[in-house]
XYZ file of N, CA, C and O in Angstrom:
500
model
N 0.837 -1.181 0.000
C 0.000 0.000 0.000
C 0.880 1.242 0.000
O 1.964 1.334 0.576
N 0.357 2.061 -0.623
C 1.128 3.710 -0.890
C 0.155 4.684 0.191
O -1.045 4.660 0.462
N 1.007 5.320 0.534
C 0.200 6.200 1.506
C 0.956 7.529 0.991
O 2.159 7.789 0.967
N -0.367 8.414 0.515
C 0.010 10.202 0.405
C -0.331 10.885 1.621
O -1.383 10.797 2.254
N 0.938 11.747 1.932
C 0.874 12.183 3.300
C 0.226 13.485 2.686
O 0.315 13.676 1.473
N -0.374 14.311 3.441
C -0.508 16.266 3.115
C 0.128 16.931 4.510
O -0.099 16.762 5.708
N 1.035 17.770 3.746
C 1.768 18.589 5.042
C 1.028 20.258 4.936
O 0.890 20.642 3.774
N 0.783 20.775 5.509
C 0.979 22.199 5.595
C 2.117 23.022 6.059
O 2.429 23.034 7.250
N 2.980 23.960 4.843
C 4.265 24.488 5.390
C 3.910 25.718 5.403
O 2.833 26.174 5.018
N 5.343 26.623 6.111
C 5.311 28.029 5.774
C 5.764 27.905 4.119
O 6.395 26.882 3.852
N 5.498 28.854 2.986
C 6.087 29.307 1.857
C 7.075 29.792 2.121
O 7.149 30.736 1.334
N 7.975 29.794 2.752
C 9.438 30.423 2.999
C 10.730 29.366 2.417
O 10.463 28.225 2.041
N 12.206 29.937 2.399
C 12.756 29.323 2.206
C 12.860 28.652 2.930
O 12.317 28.903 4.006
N 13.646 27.359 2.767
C 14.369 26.228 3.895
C 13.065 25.576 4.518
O 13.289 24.726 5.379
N 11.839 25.819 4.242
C 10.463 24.746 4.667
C 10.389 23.555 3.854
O 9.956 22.493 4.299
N 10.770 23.697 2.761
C 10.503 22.010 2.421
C 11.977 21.402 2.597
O 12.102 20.246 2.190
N 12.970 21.942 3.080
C 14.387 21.067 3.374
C 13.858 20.453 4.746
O 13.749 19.327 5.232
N 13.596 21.720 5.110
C 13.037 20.797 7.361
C 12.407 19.835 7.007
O 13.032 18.839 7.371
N 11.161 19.459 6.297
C 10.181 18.303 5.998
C 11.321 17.401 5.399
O 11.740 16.734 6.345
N 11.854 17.151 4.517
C 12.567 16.188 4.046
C 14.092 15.853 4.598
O 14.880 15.033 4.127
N 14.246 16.596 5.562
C 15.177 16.249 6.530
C 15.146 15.446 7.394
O 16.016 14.618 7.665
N 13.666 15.699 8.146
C 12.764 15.104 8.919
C 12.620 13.682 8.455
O 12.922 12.774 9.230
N 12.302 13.497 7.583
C 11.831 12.175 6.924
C 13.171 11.522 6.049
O 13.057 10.484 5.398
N 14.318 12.216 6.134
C 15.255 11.274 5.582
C 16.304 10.595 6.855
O 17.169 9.719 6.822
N 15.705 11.548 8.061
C 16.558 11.258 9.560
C 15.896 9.848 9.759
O 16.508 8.934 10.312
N 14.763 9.731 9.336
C 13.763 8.710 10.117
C 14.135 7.487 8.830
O 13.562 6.401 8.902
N 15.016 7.730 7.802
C 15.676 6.797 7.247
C 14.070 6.148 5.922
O 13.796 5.034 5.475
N 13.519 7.308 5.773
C 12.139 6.794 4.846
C 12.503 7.185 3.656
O 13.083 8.269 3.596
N 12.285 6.478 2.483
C 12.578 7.391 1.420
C 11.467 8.154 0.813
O 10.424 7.555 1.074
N 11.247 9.184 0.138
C 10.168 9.756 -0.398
C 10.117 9.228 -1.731
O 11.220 9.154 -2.272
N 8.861 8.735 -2.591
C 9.077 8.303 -3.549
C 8.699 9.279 -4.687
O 9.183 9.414 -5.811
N 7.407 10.099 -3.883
C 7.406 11.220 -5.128
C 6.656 12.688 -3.836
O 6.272 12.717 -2.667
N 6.800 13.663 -4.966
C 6.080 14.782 -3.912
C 6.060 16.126 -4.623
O 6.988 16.569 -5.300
N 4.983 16.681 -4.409
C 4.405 17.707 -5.302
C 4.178 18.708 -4.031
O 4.069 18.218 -2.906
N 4.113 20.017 -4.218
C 3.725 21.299 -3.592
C 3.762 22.256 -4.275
O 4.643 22.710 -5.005
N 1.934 22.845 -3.829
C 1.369 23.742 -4.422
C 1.315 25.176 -3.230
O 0.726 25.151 -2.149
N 2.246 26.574 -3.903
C 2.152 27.362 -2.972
C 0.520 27.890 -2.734
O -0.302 27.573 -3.594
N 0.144 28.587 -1.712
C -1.018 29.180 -1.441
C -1.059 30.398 -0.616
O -1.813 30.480 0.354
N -0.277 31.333 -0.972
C 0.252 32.426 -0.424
C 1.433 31.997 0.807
O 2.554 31.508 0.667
N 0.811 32.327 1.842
C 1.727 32.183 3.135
C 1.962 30.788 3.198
O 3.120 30.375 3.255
N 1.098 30.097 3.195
C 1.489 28.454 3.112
C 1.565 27.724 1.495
O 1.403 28.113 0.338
N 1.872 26.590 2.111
C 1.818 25.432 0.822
C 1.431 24.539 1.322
O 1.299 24.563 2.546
N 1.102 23.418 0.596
C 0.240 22.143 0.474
C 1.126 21.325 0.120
O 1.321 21.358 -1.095
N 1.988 20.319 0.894
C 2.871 19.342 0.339
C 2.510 18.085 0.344
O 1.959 17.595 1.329
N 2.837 17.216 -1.035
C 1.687 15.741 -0.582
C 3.270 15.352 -1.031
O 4.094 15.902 -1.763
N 3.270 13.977 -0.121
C 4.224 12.948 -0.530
C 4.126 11.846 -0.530
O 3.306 11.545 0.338
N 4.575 10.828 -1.119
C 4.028 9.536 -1.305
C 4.976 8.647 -0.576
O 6.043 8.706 -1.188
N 5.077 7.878 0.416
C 5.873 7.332 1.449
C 5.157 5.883 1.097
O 4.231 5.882 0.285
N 5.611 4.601 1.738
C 5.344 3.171 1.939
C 5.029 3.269 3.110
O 3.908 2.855 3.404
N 5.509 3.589 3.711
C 4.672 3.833 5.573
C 4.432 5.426 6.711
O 5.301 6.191 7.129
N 3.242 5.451 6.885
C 3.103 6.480 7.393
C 3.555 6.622 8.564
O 4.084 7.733 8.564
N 3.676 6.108 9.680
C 3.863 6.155 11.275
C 5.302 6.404 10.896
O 5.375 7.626 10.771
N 6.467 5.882 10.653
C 7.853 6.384 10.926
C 7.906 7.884 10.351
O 8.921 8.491 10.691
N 7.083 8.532 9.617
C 7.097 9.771 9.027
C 6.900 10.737 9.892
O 7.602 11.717 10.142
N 5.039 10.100 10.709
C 4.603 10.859 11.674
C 5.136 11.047 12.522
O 5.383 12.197 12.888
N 5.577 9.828 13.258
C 6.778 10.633 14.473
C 8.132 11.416 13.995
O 8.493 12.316 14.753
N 8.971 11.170 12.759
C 9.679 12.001 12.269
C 8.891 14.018 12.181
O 9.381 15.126 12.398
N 8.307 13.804 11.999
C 7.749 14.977 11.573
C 6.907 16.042 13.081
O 6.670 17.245 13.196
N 6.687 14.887 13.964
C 6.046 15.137 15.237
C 7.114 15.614 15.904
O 6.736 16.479 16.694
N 8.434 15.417 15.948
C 9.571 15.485 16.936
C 10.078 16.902 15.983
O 11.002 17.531 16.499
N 9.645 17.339 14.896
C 10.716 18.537 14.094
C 8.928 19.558 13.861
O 8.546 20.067 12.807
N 8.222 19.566 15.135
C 7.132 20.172 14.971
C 6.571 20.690 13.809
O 6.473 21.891 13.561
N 6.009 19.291 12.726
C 4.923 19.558 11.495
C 4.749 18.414 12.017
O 5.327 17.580 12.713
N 3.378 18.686 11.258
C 1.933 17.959 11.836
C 1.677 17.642 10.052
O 1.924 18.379 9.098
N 1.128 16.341 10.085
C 0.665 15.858 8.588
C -0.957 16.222 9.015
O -1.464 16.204 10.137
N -1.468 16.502 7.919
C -2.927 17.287 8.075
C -3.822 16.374 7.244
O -5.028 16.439 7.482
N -3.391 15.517 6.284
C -4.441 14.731 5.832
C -3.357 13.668 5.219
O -2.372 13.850 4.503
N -4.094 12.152 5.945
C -2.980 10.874 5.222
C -4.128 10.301 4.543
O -5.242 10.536 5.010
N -3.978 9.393 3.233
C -4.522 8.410 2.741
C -4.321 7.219 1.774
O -3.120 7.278 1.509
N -4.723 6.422 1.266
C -4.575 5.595 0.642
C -4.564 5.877 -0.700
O -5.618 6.299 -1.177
N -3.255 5.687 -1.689
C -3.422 5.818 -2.844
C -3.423 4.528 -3.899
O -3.319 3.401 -3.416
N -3.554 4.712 -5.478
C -3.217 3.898 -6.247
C -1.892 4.538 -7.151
O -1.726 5.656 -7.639
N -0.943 3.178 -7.142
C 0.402 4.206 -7.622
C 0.282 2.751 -9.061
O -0.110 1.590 -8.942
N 0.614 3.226 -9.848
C 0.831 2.705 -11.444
C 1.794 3.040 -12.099
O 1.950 4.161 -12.583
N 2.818 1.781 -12.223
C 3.733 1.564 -12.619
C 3.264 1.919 -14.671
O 2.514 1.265 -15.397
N 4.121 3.225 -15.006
C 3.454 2.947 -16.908
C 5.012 3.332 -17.460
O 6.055 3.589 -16.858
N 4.696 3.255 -18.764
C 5.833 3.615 -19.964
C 5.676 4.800 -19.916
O 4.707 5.532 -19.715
N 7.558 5.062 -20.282
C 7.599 7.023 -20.443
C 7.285 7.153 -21.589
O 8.295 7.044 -22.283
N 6.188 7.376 -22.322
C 5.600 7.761 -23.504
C 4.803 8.737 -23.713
O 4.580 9.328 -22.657
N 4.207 9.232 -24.695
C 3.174 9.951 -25.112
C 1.697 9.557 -24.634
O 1.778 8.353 -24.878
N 0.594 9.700 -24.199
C -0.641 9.135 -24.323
C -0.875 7.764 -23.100
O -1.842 7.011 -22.980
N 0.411 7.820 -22.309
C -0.217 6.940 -21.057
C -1.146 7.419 -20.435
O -2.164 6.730 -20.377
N -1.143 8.996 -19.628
C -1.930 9.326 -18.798
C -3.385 10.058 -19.405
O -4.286 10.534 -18.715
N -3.338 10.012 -20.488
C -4.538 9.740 -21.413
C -5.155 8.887 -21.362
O -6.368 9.095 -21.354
N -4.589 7.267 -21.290
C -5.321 6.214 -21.614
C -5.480 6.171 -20.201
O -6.680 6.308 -19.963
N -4.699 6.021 -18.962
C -5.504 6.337 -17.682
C -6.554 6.568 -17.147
O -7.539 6.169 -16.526
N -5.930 7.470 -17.668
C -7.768 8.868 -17.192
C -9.100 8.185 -18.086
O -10.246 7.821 -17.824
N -8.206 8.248 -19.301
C -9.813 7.456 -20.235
C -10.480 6.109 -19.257
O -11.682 5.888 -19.115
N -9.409 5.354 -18.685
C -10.232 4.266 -18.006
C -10.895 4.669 -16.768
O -11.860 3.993 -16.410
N -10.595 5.481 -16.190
C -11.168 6.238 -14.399
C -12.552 6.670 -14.989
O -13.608 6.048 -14.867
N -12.334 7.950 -15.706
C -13.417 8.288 -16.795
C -14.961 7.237 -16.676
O -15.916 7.188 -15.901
N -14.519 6.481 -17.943
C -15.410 5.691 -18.463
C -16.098 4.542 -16.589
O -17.187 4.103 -16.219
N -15.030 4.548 -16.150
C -15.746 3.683 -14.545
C -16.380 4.919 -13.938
O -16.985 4.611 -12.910
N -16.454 6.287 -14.236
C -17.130 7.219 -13.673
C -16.493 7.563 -12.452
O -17.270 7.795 -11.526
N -15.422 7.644 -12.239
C -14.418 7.770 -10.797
C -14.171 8.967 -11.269
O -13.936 9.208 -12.453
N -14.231 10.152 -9.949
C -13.770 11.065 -9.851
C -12.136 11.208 -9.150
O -12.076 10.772 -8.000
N -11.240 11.589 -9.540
C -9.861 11.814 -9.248
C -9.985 13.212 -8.418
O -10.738 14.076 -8.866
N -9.327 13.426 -7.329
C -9.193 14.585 -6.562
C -7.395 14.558 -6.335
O -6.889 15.210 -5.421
N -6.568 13.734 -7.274
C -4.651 13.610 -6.714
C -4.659 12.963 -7.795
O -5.389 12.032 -8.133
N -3.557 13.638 -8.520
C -2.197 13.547 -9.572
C -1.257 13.662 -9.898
O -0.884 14.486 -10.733
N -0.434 12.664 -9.187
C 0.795 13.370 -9.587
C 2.185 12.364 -10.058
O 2.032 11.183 -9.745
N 3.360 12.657 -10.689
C 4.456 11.584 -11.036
C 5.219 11.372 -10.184
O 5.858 12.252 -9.607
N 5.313 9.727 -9.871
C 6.487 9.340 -8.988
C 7.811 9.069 -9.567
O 8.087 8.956 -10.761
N 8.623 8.978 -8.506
C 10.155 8.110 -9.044
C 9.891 6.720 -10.384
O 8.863 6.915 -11.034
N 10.435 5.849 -10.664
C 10.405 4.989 -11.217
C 9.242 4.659 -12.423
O 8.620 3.629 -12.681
N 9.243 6.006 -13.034
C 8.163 5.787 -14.018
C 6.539 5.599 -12.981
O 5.944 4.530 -13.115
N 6.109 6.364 -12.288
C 4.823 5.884 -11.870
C 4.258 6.764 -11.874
O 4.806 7.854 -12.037
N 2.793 6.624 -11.676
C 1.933 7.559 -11.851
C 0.509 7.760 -9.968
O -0.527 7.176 -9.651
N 0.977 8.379 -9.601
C -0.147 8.519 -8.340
C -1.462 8.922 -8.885
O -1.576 9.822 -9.717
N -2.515 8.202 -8.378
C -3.945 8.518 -8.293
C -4.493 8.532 -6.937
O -4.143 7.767 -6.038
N -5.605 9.695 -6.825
C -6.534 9.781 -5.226
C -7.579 10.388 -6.049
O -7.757 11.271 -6.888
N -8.429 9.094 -5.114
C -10.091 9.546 -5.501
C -10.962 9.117 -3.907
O -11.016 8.010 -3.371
N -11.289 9.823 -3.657
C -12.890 9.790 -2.579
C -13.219 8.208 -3.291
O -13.676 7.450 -2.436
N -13.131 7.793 -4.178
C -13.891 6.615 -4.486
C -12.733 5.547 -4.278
O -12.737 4.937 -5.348
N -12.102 5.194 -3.767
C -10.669 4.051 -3.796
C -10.964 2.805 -4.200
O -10.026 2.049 -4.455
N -12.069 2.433 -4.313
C -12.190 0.845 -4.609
C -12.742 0.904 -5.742
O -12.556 -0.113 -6.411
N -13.725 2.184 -6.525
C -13.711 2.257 -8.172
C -12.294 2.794 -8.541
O -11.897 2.746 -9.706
N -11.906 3.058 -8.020
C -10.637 3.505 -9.204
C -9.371 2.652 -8.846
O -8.214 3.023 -9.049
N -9.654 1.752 -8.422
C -9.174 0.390 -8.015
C -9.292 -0.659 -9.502
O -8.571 -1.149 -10.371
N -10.466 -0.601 -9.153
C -11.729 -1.706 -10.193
C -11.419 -1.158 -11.784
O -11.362 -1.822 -12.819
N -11.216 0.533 -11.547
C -11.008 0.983 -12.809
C -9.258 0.646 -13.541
O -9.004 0.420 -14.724
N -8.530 0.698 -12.673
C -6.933 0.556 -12.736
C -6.714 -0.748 -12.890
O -5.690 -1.033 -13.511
N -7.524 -1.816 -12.418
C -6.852 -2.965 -12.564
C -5.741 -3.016 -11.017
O -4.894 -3.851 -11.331
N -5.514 -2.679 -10.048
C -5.314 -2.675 -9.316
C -5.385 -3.441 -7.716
O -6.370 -3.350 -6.983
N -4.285 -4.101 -7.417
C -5.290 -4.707 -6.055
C -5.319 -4.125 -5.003
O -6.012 -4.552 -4.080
């Protein structure tokens, strides 16, 4: 199982080094991670294999993860028209996607409110 963490940072410099300092002390690797500024803060999601060694990493360097959950991560080809044919399959199962984003090793993250259609839709176990 893939677990996307959501952090809330300051937008300042040296805020996303503390978070990934945090989590490389605690010996986790990050596999992928996206942040969207929002004035004073940002929104950092990262995609970890286990959440608890993060949380206490992150509990002891005072950040707080604000929303964890279950994702689908999909291994595809670096090509043209993968995340086309993706989406075309979520789509057509009528799954709404609310998380997108690219991991390490050629992969692709999905989050939907619906996890077990876009499960069903991915081919996924």
């Amino acid at each position: 199982m893939a677990v996307d963490l959501t952090i809330q940072i300051e937008n300042t410099p040296g805020a996303l080094a503390q978070v990934a300092a945090a989590i490389s002390d605690a010996g986790v690797n990050i596999a992928a991670a996206t942040c969207i500024g929002l004035g004073a803060t940002a929104e950092l999601h990262i995609l970890v294999p286990r959440a608890e060694p993060v949380k206490h990493a992150l509990a002891i360097s005072h950040l707080a993860i604000t929303h964890e959950r279950e994702v689908v991560v999909v291994d595809v080809e670096d090509r043209p028209g993968v995340l086309a044919d993706l989406t075309r399959k979520i789509a057509r199962a009528s799954v709404d996607l609310d998380l997108v984003y690219v991991a390490t090793q050629n992969r692709v993250v999905f989050g939907s409110p619906d996890l077990a259609g876009l499960k069903a839709a991915l081919g996924a176990a």
